[in-house]
Structures are given as structure tokens and as C-alpha cells.
PDB file of C-alpha atoms and ligand atoms in Angstrom:
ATOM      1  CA  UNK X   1      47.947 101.760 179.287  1.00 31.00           C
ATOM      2  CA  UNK X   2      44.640 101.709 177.558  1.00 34.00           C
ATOM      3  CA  UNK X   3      41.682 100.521 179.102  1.00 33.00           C
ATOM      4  CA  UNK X   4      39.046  98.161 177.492  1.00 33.00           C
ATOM      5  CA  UNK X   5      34.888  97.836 178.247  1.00 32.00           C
ATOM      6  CA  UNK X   6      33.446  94.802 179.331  1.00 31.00           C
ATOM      7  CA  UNK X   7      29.813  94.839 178.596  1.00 43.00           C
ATOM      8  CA  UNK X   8      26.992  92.901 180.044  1.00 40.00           C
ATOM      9  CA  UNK X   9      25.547  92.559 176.918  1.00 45.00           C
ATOM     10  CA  UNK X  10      29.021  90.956 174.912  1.00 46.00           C
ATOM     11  CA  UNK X  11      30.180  93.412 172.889  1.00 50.00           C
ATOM     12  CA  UNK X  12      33.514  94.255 174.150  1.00 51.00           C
ATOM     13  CA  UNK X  13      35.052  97.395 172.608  1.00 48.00           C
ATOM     14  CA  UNK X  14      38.447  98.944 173.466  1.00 47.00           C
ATOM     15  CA  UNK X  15      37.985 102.057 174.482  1.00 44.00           C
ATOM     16  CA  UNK X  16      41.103 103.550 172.045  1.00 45.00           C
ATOM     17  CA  UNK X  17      38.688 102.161 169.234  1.00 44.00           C
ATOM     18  CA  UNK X  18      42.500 100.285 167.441  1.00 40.00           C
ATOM     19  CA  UNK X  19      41.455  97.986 165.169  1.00 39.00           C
ATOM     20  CA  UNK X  20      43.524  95.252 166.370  1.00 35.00           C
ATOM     21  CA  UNK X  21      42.387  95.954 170.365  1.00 36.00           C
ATOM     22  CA  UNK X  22      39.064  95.731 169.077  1.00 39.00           C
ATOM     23  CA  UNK X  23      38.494  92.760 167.030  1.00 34.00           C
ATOM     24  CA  UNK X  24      40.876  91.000 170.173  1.00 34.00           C
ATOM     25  CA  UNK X  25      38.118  92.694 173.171  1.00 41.00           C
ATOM     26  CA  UNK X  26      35.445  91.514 170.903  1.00 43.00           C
ATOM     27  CA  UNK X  27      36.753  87.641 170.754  1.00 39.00           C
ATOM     28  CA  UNK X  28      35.923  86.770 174.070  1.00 44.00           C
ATOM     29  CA  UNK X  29      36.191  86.879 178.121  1.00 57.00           C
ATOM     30  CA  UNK X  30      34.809  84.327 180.363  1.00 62.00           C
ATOM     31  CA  UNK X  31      32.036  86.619 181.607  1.00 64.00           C
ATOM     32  CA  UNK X  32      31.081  87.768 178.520  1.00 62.00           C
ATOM     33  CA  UNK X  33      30.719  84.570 176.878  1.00 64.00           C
ATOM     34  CA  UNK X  34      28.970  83.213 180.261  1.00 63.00           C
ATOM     35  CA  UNK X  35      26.911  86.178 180.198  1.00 61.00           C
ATOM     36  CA  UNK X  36      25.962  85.468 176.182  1.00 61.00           C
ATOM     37  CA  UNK X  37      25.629  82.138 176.873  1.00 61.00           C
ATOM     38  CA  UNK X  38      22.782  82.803 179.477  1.00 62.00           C
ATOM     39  CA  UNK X  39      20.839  85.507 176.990  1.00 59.00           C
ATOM     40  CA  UNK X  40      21.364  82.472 174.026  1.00 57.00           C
ATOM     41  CA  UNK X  41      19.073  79.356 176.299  1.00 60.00           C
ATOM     42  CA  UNK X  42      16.450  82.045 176.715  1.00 52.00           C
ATOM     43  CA  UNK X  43      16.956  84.171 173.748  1.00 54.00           C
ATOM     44  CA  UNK X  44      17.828  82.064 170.459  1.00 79.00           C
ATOM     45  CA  UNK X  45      13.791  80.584 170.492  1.00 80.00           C
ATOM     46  CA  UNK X  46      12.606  83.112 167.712  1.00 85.00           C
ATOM     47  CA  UNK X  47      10.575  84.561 170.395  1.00 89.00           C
ATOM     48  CA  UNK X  48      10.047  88.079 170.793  1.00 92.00           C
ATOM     49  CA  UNK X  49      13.036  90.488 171.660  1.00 95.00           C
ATOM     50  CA  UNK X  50      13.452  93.768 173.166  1.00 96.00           C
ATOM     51  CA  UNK X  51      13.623  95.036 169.600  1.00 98.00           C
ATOM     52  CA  UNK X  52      10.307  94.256 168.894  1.00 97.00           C
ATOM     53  CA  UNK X  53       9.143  96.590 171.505  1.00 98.00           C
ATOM     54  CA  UNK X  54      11.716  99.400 169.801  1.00 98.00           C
ATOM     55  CA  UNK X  55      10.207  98.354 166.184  1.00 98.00           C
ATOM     56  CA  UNK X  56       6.971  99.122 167.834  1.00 97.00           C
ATOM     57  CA  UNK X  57       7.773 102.170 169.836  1.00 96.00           C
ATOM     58  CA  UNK X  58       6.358 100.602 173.061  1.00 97.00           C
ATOM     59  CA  UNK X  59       9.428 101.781 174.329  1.00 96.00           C
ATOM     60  CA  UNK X  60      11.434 104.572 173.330  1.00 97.00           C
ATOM     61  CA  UNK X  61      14.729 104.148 171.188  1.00 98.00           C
ATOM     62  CA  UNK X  62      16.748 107.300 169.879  1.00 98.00           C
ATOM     63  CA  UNK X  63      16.112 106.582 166.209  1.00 98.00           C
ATOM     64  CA  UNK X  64      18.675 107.893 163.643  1.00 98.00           C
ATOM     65  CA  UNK X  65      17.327 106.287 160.666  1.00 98.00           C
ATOM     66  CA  UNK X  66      14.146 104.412 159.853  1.00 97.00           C
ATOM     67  CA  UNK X  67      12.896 103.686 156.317  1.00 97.00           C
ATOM     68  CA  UNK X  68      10.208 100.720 155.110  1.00 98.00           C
ATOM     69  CA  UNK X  69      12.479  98.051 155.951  1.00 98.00           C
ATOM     70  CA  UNK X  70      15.270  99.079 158.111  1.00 98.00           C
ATOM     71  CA  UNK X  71      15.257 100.997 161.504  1.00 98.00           C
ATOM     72  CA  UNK X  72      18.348 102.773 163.437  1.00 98.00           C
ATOM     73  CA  UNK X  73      18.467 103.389 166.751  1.00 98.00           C
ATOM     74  CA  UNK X  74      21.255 104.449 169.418  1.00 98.00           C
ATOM     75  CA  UNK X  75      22.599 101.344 171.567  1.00 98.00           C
ATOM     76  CA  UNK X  76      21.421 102.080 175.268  1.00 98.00           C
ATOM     77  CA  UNK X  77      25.346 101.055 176.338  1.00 97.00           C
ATOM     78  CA  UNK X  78      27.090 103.054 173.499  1.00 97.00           C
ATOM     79  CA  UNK X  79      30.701 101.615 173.433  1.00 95.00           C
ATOM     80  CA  UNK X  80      32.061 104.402 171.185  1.00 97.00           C
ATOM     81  CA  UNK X  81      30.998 108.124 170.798  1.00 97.00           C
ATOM     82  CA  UNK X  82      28.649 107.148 167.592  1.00 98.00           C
ATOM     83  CA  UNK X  83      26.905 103.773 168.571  1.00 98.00           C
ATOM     84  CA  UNK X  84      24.265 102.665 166.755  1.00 98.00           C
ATOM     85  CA  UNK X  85      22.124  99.410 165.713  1.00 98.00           C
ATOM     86  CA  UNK X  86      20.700  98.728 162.403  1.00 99.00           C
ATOM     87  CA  UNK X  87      18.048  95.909 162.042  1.00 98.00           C
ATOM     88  CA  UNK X  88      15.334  94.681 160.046  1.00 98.00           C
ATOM     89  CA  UNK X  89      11.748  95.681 160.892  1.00 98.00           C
ATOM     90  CA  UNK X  90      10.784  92.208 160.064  1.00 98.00           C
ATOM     91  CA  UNK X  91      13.016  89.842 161.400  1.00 97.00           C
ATOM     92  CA  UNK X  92      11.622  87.028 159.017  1.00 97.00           C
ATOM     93  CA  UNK X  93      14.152  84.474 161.072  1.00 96.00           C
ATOM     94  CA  UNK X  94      17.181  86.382 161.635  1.00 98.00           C
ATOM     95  CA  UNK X  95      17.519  85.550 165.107  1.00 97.00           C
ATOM     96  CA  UNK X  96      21.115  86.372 164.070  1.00 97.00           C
ATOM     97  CA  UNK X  97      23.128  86.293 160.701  1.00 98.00           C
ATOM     98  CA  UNK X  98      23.801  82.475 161.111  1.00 97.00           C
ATOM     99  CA  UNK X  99      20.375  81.822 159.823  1.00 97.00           C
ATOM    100  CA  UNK X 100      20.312  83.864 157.193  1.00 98.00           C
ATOM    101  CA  UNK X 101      18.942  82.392 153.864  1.00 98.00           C
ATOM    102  CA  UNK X 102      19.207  83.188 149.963  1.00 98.00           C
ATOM    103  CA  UNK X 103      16.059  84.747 150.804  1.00 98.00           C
ATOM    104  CA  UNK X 104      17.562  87.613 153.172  1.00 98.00           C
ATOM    105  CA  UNK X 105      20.172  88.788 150.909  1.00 98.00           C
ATOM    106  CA  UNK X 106      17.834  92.103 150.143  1.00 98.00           C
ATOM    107  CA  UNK X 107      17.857  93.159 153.448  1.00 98.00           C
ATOM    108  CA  UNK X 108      21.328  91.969 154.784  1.00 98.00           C
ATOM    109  CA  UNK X 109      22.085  94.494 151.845  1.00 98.00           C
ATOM    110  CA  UNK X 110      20.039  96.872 153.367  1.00 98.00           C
ATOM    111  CA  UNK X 111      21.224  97.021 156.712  1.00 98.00           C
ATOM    112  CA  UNK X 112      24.785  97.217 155.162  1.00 98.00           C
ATOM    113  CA  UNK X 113      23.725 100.291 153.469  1.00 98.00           C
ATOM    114  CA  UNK X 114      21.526 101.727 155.839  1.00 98.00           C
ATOM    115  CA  UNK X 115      25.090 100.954 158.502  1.00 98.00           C
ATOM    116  CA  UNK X 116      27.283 103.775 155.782  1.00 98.00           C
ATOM    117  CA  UNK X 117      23.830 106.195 155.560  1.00 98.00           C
ATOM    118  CA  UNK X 118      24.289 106.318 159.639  1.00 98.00           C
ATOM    119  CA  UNK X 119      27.838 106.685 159.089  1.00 98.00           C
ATOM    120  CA  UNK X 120      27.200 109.936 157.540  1.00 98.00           C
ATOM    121  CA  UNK X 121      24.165 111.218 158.944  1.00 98.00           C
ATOM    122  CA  UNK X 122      26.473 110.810 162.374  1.00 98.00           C
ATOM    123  CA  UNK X 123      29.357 112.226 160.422  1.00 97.00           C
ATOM    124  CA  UNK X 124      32.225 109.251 160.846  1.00 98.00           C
ATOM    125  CA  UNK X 125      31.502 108.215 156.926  1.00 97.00           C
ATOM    126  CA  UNK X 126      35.437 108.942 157.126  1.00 96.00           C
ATOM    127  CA  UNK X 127      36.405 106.013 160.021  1.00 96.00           C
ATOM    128  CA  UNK X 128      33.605 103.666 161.083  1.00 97.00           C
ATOM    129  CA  UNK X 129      33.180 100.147 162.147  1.00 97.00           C
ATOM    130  CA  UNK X 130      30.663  97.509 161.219  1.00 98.00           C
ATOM    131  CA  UNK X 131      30.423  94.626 163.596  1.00 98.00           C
ATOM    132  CA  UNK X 132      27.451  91.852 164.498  1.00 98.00           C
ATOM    133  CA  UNK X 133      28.173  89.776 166.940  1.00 97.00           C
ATOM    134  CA  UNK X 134      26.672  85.725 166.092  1.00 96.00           C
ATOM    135  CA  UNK X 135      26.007  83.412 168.900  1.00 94.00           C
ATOM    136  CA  UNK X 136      26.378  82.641 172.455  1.00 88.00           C
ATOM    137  CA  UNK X 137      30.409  81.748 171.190  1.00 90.00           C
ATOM    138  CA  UNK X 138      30.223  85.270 169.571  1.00 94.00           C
ATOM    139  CA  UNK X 139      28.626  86.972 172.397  1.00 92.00           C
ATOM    140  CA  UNK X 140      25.564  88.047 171.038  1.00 95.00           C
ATOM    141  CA  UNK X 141      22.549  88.619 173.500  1.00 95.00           C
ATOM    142  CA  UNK X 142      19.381  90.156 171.712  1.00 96.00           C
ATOM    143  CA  UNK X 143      18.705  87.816 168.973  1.00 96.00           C
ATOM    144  CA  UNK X 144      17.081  89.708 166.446  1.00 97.00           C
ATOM    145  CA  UNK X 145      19.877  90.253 163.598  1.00 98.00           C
ATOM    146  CA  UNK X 146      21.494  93.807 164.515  1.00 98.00           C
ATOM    147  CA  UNK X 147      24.630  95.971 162.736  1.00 98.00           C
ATOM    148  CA  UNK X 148      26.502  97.253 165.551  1.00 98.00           C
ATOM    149  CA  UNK X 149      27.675 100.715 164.015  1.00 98.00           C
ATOM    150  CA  UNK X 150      30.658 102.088 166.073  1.00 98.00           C
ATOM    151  CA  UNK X 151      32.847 105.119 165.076  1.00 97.00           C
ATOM    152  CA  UNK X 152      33.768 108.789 166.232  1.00 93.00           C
ATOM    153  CA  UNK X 153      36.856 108.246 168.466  1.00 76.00           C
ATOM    154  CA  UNK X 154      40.500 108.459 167.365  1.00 56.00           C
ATOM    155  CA  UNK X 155      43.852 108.121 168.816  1.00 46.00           C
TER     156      UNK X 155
HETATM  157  P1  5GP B   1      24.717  92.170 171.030  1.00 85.92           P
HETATM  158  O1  5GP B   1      25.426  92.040 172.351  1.00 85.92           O
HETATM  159  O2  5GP B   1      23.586  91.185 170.910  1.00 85.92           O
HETATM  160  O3  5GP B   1      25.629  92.186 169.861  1.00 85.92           O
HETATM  161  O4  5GP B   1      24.096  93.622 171.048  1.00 85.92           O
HETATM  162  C1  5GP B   1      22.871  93.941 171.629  1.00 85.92           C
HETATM  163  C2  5GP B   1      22.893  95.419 171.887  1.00 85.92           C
HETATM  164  O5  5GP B   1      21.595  95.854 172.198  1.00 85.92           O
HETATM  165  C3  5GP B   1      23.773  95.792 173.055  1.00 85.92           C
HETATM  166  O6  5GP B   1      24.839  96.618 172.600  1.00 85.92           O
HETATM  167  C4  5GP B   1      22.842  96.502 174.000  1.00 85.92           C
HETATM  168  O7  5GP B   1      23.439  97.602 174.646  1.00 85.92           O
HETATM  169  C5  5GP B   1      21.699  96.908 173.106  1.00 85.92           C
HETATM  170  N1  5GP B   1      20.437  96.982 173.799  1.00 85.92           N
HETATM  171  C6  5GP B   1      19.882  96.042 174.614  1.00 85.92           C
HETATM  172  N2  5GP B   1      18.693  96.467 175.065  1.00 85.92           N
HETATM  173  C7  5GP B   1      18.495  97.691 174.511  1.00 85.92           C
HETATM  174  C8  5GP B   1      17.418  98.632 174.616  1.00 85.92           C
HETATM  175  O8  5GP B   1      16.404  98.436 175.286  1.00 85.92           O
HETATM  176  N3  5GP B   1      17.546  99.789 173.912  1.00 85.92           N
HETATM  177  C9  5GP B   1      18.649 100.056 173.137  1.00 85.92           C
HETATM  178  N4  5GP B   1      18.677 101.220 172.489  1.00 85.92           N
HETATM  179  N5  5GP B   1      19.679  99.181 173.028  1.00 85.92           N
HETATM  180  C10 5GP B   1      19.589  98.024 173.708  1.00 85.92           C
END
């Protein structure tokens, strides 16, 4: 039987990496939505993030793209052999991608394309996954709009 993460963060990824197991794991546990719920009354304030301190590089992140806008970086809880986040450099508002405005469609378009130039630099442009998590109901506990990029595991 296959076996499934439960992260502190929220994202929960099966660890076969099926695309039916994962988009189910992802939906929701009670801890992970308590545990969301916690990092969403302290988190969703548009106050400074742990990102910010990546964006900076007051603390180090394994970077795997950056360009003018857009910086990649390896998730510090990788759920997948290739796990990677893709977010602005200015967050402009994007606490997550339920406040996005006409105004962000540039760079919601450039994390989308900066999420397949990852794909290849990490070489799983053949079988990736996009996902960002929206919410405390969504599980999402940094709130600084991020592209979860997950591949390099098949079964
Ligand atoms: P979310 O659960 O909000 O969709 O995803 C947030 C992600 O940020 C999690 O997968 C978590 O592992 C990652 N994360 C949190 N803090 C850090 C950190 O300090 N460094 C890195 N590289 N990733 C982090």
C-alpha cells in the first residue's frame, strides 16, 4: 500500500506522485487544515513572510532560478525528488492567488513560465506538477503567492 506525507506546512503529497492520490492528499486532513488555519490568523496580514528574508538573502535558500522579477528556490520540506517554489520578488499584494488583480496578470504569467524553465533546468520538463495552495481551506501557510513545482518520481 502506498504511503502519503502529511506536512506541517499543508501541502500534502502522495509519495507515488499519482495524479489522482495527489490532488485527493492535497484536499485536506484535519491537521493540516488546523495547522493552515493557525499560519492564516497570523499570516494572511500582508505582513512580512519568511520569503522576504529568502528574496533578500538574509537567509539562505537553494536558488534554481532568479531573474528581475521572479526567484526559484528549493522547498526546505521537498515532497517530491524536484521541489521547488516560484514567487514574485515583489509581492505587490499576492498574499496568495485569491487576491490577484488585472494588474498581476504579467507576473502570474511569469511565475507560470519561470514553473516549465525549472522544469527543465531540473530535467522533469517531461512529467511535472504545478500546484499553489490558496487559503487556510486550501492549506496554504506562507502567504506570499508561491508555485509549488513538484516532479521527478514515477511509478
Ligand atoms: P504552502 O504550504 O504555503 O503551500 O507552502 C509553503 C512552502 O514553503 C512549504 O512547502 C514549506 O516547506 C516552504 N518553506 C517554509 N519555510 C521555508 C524556508 O525557510 N525555506 C524554504 N526553502 N522553504 C520554506
Amino acid at each position: 500500500r502506498r504511503s502519503s506525507l502529511l506536512r506541517p506546512h499543508g501541502l500534502r503529497v502522495s509519495r507515488d506522485f499519482a495524479p489522482r492520490r495527489f490532488v485527493r492528499h492535497i484536499a485536506s486532513s484535519t491537521n493540516e487544515e488546523a495547522a493552515a488555519r493557525t499560519a492564516a490568523a497570523t499570516a494572511d496580514t500582508g505582513g512580512p513572510t519568511i520569503f522576504d528574508k529568502i528574496i533578500a538573502k538574509e537567509i539562505p535558500s537553494s536558488i534554481v532560478y532568479e531573474d528581475e522579477k521572479v526567484l526559484a528556490f528549493r522547498d526546505i520540506n521537498p515532497q517530491a525528488p524536484v521541489h521547488v517554489l516560484v514567487i514574485p520578488k515583489l509581492r505587490d499584494g499576492l498574499t496568495g492567488l485569491d487576491k490577484a488583480e488585472p494588474r498581476h496578470a504579467e507576473i502570474l504569467g511569469q511565475l507560470l513560465y519561470a514553473a516549465k524553465v525549472v522544469a527543465e533546468k531540473e530535467g522533469v520538463a517531461d512529467g511535472f506538477r504545478v500546484v499553489i495552495n490558496n487559503g487556510a481551506e486550501g492549506c496554504q501557510s506562507v502567504y506570499h503567492l508561491h508555485v509549488h513545482v513538484l516532479g521527478g518520481r514515477q511509478n
